[in-house]
Coordinates of C-alpha atoms and ligand atoms in Angstrom, one line a residue:
X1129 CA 89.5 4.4 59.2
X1130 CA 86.2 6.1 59.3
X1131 CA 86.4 5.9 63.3
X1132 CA 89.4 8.2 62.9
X1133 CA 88.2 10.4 60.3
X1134 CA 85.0 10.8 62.6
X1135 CA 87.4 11.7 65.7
X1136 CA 89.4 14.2 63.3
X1137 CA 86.1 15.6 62.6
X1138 CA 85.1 15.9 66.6
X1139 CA 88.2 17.1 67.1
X1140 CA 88.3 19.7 64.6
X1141 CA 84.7 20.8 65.8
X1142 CA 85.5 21.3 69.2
X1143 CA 88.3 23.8 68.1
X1144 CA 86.5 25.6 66.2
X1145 CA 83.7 26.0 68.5
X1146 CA 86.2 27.0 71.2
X1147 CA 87.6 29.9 68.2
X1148 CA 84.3 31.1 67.9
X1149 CA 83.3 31.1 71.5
X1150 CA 86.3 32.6 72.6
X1151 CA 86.4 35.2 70.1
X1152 CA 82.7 36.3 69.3
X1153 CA 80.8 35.3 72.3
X1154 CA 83.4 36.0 75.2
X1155 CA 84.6 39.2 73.2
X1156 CA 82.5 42.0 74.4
X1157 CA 81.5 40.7 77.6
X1158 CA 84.5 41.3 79.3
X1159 CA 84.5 43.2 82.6
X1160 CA 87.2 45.4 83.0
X1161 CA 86.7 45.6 86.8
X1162 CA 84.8 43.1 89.0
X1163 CA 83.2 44.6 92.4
X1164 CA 81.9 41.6 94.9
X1165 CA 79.8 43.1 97.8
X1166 CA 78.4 40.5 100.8
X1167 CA 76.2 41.4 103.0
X1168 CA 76.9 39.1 105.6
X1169 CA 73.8 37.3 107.7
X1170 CA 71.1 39.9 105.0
X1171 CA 68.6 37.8 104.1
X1172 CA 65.5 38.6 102.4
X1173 CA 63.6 40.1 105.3
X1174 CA 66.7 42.3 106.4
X1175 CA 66.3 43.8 102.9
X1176 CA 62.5 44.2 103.5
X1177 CA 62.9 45.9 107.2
X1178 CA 65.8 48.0 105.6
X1179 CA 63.9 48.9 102.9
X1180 CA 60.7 50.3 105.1
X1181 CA 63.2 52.2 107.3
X1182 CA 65.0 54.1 104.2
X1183 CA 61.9 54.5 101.6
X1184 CA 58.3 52.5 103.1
X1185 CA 56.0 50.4 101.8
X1186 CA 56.6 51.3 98.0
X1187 CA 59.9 52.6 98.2
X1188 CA 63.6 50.4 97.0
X1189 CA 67.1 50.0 98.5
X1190 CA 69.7 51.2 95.8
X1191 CA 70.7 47.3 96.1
X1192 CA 67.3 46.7 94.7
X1193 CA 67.2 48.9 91.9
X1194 CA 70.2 46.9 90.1
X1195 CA 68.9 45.7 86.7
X1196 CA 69.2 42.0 87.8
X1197 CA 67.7 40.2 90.6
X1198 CA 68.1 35.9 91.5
X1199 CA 68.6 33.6 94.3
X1200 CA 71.3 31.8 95.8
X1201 CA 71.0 28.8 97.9
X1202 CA 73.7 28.7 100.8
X1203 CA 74.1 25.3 102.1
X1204 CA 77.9 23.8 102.7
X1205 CA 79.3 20.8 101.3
X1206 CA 77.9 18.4 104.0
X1207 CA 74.4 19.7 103.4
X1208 CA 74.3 21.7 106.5
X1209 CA 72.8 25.3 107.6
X1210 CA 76.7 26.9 106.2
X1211 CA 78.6 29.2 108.2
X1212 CA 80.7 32.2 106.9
X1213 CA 83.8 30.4 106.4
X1214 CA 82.1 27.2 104.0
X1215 CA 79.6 29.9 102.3
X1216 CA 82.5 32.4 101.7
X1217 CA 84.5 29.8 100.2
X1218 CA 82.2 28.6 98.0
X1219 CA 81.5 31.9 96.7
X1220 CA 85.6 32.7 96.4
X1221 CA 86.4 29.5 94.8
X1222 CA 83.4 27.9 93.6
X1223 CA 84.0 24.3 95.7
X1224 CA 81.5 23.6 98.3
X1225 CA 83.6 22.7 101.6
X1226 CA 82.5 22.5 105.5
X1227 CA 81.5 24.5 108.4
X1228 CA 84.8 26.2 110.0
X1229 CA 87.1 25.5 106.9
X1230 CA 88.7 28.2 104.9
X1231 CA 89.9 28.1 101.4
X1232 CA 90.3 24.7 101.3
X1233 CA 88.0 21.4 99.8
X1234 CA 86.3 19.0 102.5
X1235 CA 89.9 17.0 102.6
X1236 CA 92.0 20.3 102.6
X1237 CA 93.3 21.0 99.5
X1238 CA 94.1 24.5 98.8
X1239 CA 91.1 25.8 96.7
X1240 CA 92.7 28.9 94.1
X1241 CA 90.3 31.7 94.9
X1242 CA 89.2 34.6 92.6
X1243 CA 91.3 37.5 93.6
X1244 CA 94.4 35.1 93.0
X1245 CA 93.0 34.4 89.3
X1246 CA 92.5 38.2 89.3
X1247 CA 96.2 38.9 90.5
X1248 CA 97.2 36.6 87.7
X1249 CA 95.4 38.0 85.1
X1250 CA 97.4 41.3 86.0
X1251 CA 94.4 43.0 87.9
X1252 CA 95.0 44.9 91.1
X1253 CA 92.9 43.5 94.5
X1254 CA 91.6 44.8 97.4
X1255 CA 89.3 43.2 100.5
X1256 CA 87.3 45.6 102.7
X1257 CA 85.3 44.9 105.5
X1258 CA 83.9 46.3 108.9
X1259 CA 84.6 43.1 111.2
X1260 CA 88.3 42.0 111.6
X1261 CA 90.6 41.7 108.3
X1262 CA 90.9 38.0 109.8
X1263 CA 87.1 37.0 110.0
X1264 CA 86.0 34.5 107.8
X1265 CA 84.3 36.2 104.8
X1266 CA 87.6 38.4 104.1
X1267 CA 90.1 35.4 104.7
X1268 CA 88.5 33.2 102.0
X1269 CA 89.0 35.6 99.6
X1270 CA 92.9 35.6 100.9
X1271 CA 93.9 32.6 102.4
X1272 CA 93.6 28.4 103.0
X1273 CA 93.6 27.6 106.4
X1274 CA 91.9 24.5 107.8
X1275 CA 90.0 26.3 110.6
X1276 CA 88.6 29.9 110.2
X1277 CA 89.1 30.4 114.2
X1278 CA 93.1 30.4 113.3
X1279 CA 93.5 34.3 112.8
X1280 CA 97.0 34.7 113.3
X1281 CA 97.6 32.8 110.6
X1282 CA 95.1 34.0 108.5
X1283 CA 96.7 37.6 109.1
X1284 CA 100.6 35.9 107.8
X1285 CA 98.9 35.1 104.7
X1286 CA 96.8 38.4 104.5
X1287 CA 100.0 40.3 104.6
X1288 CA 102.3 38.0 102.3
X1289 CA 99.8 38.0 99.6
X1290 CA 100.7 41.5 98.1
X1291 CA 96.9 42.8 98.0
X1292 CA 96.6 46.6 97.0
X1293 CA 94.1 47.4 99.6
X1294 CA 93.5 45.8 102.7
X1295 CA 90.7 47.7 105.4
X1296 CA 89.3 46.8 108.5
X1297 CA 89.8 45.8 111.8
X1298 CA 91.7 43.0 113.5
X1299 CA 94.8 45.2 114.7
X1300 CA 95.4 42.6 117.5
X1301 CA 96.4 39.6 114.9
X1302 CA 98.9 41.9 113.5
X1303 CA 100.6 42.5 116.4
X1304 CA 102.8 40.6 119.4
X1305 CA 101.7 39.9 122.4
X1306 CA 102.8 43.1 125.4
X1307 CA 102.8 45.4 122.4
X1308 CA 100.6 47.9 121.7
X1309 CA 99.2 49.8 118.6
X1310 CA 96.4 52.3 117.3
X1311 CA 94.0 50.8 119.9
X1312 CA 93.2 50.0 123.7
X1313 CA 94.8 46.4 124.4
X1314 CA 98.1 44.5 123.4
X1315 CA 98.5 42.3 120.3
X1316 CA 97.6 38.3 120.4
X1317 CA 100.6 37.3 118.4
X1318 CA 102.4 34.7 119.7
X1319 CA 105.1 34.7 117.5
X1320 CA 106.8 37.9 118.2
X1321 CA 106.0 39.4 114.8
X1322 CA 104.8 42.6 114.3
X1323 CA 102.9 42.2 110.8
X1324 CA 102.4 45.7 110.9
X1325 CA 106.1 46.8 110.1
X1326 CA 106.4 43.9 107.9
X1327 CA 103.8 45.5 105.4
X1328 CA 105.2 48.6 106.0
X1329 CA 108.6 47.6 104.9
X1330 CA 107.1 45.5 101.8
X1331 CA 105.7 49.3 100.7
X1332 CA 102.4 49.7 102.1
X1333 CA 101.2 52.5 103.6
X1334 CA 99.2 52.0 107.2
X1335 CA 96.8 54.1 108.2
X1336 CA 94.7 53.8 111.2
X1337 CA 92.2 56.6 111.8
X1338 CA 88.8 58.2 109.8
X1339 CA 91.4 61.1 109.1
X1340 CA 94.4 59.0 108.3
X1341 CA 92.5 57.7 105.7
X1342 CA 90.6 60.7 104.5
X1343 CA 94.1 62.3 103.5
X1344 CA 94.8 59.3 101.2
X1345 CA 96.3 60.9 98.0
X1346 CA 94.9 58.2 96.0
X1347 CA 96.8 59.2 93.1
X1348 CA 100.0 57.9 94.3
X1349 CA 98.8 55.1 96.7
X1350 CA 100.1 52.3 95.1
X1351 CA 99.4 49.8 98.5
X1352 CA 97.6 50.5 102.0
X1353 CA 96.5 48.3 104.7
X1354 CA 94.0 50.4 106.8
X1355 CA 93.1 49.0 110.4
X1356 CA 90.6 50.5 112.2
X1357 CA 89.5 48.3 115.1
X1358 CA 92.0 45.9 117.6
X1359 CA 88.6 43.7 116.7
X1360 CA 86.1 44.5 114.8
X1361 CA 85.6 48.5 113.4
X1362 CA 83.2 49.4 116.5
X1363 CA 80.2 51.5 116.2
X1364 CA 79.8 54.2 115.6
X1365 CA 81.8 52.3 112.5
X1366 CA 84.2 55.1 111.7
X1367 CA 85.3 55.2 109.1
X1368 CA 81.9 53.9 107.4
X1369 CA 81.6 51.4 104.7
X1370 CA 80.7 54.1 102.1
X1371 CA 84.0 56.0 102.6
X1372 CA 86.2 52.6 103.0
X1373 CA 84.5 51.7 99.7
X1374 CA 85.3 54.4 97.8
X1375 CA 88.8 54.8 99.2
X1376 CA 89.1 51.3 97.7
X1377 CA 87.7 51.9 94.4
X1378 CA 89.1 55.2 93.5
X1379 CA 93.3 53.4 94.1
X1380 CA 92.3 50.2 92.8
X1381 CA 90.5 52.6 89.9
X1382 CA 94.3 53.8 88.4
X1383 CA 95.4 50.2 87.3
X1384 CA 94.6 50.2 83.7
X1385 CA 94.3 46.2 83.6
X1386 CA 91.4 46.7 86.0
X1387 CA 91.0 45.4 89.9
X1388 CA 89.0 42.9 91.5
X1389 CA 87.2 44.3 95.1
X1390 CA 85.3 42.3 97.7
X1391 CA 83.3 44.3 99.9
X1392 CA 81.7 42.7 103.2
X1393 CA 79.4 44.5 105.6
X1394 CA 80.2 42.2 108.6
X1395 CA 77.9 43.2 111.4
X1396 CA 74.4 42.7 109.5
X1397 CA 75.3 39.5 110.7
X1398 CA 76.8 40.1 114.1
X1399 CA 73.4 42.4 115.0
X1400 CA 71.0 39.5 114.0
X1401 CA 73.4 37.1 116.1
X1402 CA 72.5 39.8 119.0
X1403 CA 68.5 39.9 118.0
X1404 CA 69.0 44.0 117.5
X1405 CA 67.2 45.5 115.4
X1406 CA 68.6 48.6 115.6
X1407 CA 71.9 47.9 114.7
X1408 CA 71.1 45.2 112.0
X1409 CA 69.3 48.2 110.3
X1410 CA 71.8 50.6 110.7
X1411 CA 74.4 48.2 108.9
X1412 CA 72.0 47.5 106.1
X1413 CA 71.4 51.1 105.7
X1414 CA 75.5 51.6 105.5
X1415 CA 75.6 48.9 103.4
X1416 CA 73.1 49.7 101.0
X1417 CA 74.6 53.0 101.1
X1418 CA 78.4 51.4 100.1
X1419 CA 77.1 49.7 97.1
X1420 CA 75.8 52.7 95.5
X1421 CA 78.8 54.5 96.0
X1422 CA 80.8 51.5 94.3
X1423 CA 77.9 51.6 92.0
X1424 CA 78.5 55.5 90.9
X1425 CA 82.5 55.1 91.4
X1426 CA 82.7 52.1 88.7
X1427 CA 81.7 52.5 85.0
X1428 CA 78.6 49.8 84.2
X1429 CA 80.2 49.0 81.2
X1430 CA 83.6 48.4 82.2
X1431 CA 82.6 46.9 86.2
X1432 CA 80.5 44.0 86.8
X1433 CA 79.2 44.8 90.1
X1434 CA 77.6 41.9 92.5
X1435 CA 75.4 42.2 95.8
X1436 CA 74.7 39.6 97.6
X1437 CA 74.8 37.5 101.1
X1438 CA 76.3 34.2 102.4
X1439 CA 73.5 33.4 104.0
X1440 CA 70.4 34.8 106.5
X1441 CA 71.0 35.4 109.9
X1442 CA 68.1 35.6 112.1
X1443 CA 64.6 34.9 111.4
X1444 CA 62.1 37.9 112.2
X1445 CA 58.7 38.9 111.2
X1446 CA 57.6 42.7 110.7
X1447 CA 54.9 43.9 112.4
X1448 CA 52.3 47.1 112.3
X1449 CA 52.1 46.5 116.6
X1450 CA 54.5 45.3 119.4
X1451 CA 53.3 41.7 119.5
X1452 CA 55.4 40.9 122.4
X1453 CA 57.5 42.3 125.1
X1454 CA 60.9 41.6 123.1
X1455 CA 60.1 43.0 119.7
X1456 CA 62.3 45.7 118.6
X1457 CA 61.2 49.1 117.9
X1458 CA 59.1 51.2 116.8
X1459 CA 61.3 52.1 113.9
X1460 CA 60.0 54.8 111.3
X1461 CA 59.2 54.5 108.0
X1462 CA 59.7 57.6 106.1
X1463 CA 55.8 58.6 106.3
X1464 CA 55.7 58.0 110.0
X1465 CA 54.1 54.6 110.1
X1466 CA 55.4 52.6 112.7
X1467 CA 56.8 49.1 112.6
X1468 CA 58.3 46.6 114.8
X1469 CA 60.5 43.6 114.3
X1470 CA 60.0 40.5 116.1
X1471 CA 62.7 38.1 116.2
X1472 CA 62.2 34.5 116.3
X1473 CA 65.8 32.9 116.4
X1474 CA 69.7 34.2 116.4
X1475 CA 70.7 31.4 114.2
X1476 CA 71.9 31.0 110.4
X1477 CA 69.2 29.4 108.4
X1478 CA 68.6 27.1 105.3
X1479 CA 66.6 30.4 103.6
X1480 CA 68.0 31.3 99.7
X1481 CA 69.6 34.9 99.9
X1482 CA 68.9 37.6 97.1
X1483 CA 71.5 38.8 94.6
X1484 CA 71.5 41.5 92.7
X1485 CA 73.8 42.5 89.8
X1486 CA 74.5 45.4 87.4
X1487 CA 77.5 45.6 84.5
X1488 CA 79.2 43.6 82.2
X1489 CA 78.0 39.8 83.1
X1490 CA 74.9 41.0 85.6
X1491 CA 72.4 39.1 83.3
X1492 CA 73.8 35.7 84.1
X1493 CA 72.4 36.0 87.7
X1494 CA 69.0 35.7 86.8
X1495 CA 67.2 32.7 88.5
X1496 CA 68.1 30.4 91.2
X1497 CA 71.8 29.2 91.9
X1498 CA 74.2 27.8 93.8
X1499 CA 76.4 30.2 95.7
X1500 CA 79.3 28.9 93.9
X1501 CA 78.2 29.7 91.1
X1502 CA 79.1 33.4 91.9
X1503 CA 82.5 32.3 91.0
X1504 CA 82.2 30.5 88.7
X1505 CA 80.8 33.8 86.5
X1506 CA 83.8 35.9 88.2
X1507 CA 86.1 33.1 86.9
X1508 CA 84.5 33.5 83.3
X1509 CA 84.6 37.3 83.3
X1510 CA 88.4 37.4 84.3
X1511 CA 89.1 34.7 81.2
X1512 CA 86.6 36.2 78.7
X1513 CA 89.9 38.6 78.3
X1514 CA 92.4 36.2 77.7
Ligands
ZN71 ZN1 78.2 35.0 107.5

């Protein structure tokens, strides 16, 4: 008797603690809008070189002036040195997987990801990226496929999942083989299906060009898939990540239940790959630049806005001289001091990335976490409403 009494007791606890948690803790913290920005391959000395470039030695990217700062540690569920597909997983779903896999758990399972909870909790979603709409980072956020290198079918999914704004590149996985569209070369599609028309006919508007997209009346843009590259968007990236950003915000902005945005500056990562300098710091000066227009764009206390990477491509040390015949540079800092960067691999490493955060949640990224752990606060902040 007093055994059940005592689990009547624990029972009734565990209610009322879920009452109050739910009602007074959960209440006020609830993010109206939720703005994810990756930028992929930046680890902490891409911030530092970026950093000299735009403001020297005692200057700050916007990305560093967000009220909170932590670390997240990157490695996939095997242990290993992750690639974009595990890390952007993790950070989608909040599972660990493996190297290569998208969307799904170490044994394939479909993993739900954030902007699905977000579609289900009546939000509108949008993915945005310079590399192709079909790359890794963008596709976990999308789709469950067991190998990332599987873009056509990444782009099927893509275009059946009814997101309100799709931009970046990849035209060639939309479109059949010996057909052409917006750019130089035919279509990889082996299927015969133009994805293209298909969205086109579901009611979204396609736009292809810096202009095309310009003359978006966001008002009445309800859906838009925007590609801008047959691969990836190709520098000069036109149009840049600051305008595709606030395209994105300002029609995702008119649904009063809120949206939920991901954001991914693609060829930080892509530059490091290549050792150049040049280009890694023009796509962390574009970057930076993106996530203070989403920063400006979305109200701090109705957005929870996230920066942060999947992991550090590239290892490099900055220098006052040219220590060796392959550094890169000089680059300028804004006083004229010189510096150079000297690479010393083109590989993903084991190093913890930066994240920053500002809004409704940001405080909860203080500290050192896992990179799922970036959902799992998303997840909370869509649920804190319901
Ligand atoms: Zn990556």
């Amino acid at each position: 008797m007093i055994r059940i009494i005592n689990l009547i007791l624990a029972v009734t606890f565990i209610f009322i603690q879920q009452i109050f948690i739910n009602t007074f803790l959960y209440a006020e913290n609830t993010p109206k809008n939720i703005i994810f920005m990756i930028g992929d391959g930046m680890g902490n000395s891409h911030i530092k070189a970026a950093k000299l470039a735009k403001s020297g030695k005692d200057g700050k990217l916007f990305m560093q002036k967000l009220e909170v700062q932590g670390y997240i540690r990157t490695l996939s569920a095997n242990g290993e040195i992750t690639d974009s597909a595990a890390a952007a997983t993790a950070m989608a779903t909040g599972t660990k997987t493996n190297n290569e896999i998208i969307g799904k758990d170490p044994d394939y399972n479909n993993l739900k990801n954030i902007l699905e909870y977000a579609e289900k909790y009546g939000k509108s979603t949008g993915i945005v990226t310079t590399v192709q709409l079909t790359h890794a980072t963008p596709a976990a956020f999308a789709t469950h496929v067991r190998n990332r290198y599987k873009m056509e079918e990444i782009a099927v999914q893509i275009i059946n999942k009814n997101i309100e704004v799709l931009f970046g590149g990849g035209e060639n996985y939309f479109l059949p083989e010996n057909q052409n569209g917006c750019f130089a070369g035919e279509g990889k599609r082996d299927d015969g299906i133009n994805l293209i028309s298909k969205a086109v006919k579901n009611g979204y508007i396609y736009v292809c060009t810096k202009q095309e997209l310009k003359n978006l009346d966001t008002g009445i843009t309800n859906r838009v898939l925007g590609l801008f590259g047959a691969e990836e968007i190709k520098r000069p990236i036109k149009p840049n990540l600051t305008l595709l950003t606030k395209k994105a915000v300002e029609i995702l902005s008119d649904d009063p239940d809120g949206f939920f945005l991901m954001v991914e500056a693609g060829q930080i990562d892509w530059a490091s790959h290549e050792n150049n300098a040049a280009n890694m710091l023009n796509s962390m000066l574009q970057f930076d630049k993106a996530v203070k227009t989403a920063y400006q764009l979305s109200q701090t206390s109705e957005t929870l806005l996230i920066v942060t990477s999947d992991h550090q491509t590239g290892k490099f040390k900055i220098t006052p001289d040219r220590e060796s015949l392959f550094a890169d540079g000089p680059f300028y800092m804004p006083d004229g001091t010189k510096f150079f960067i000297q690479w010393n691999s083109d590989e993903h490493t084991a190093d913890k990335v930066k994240i920053f955060a500002s809004g409704v949640n940001a405080e909860m990224f203080n500290g050192t976490h896992e990179n799922t752990f970036i959902f799992d606060v998303m997840y909370r902040s869509l649920k804190m409403k319901n």
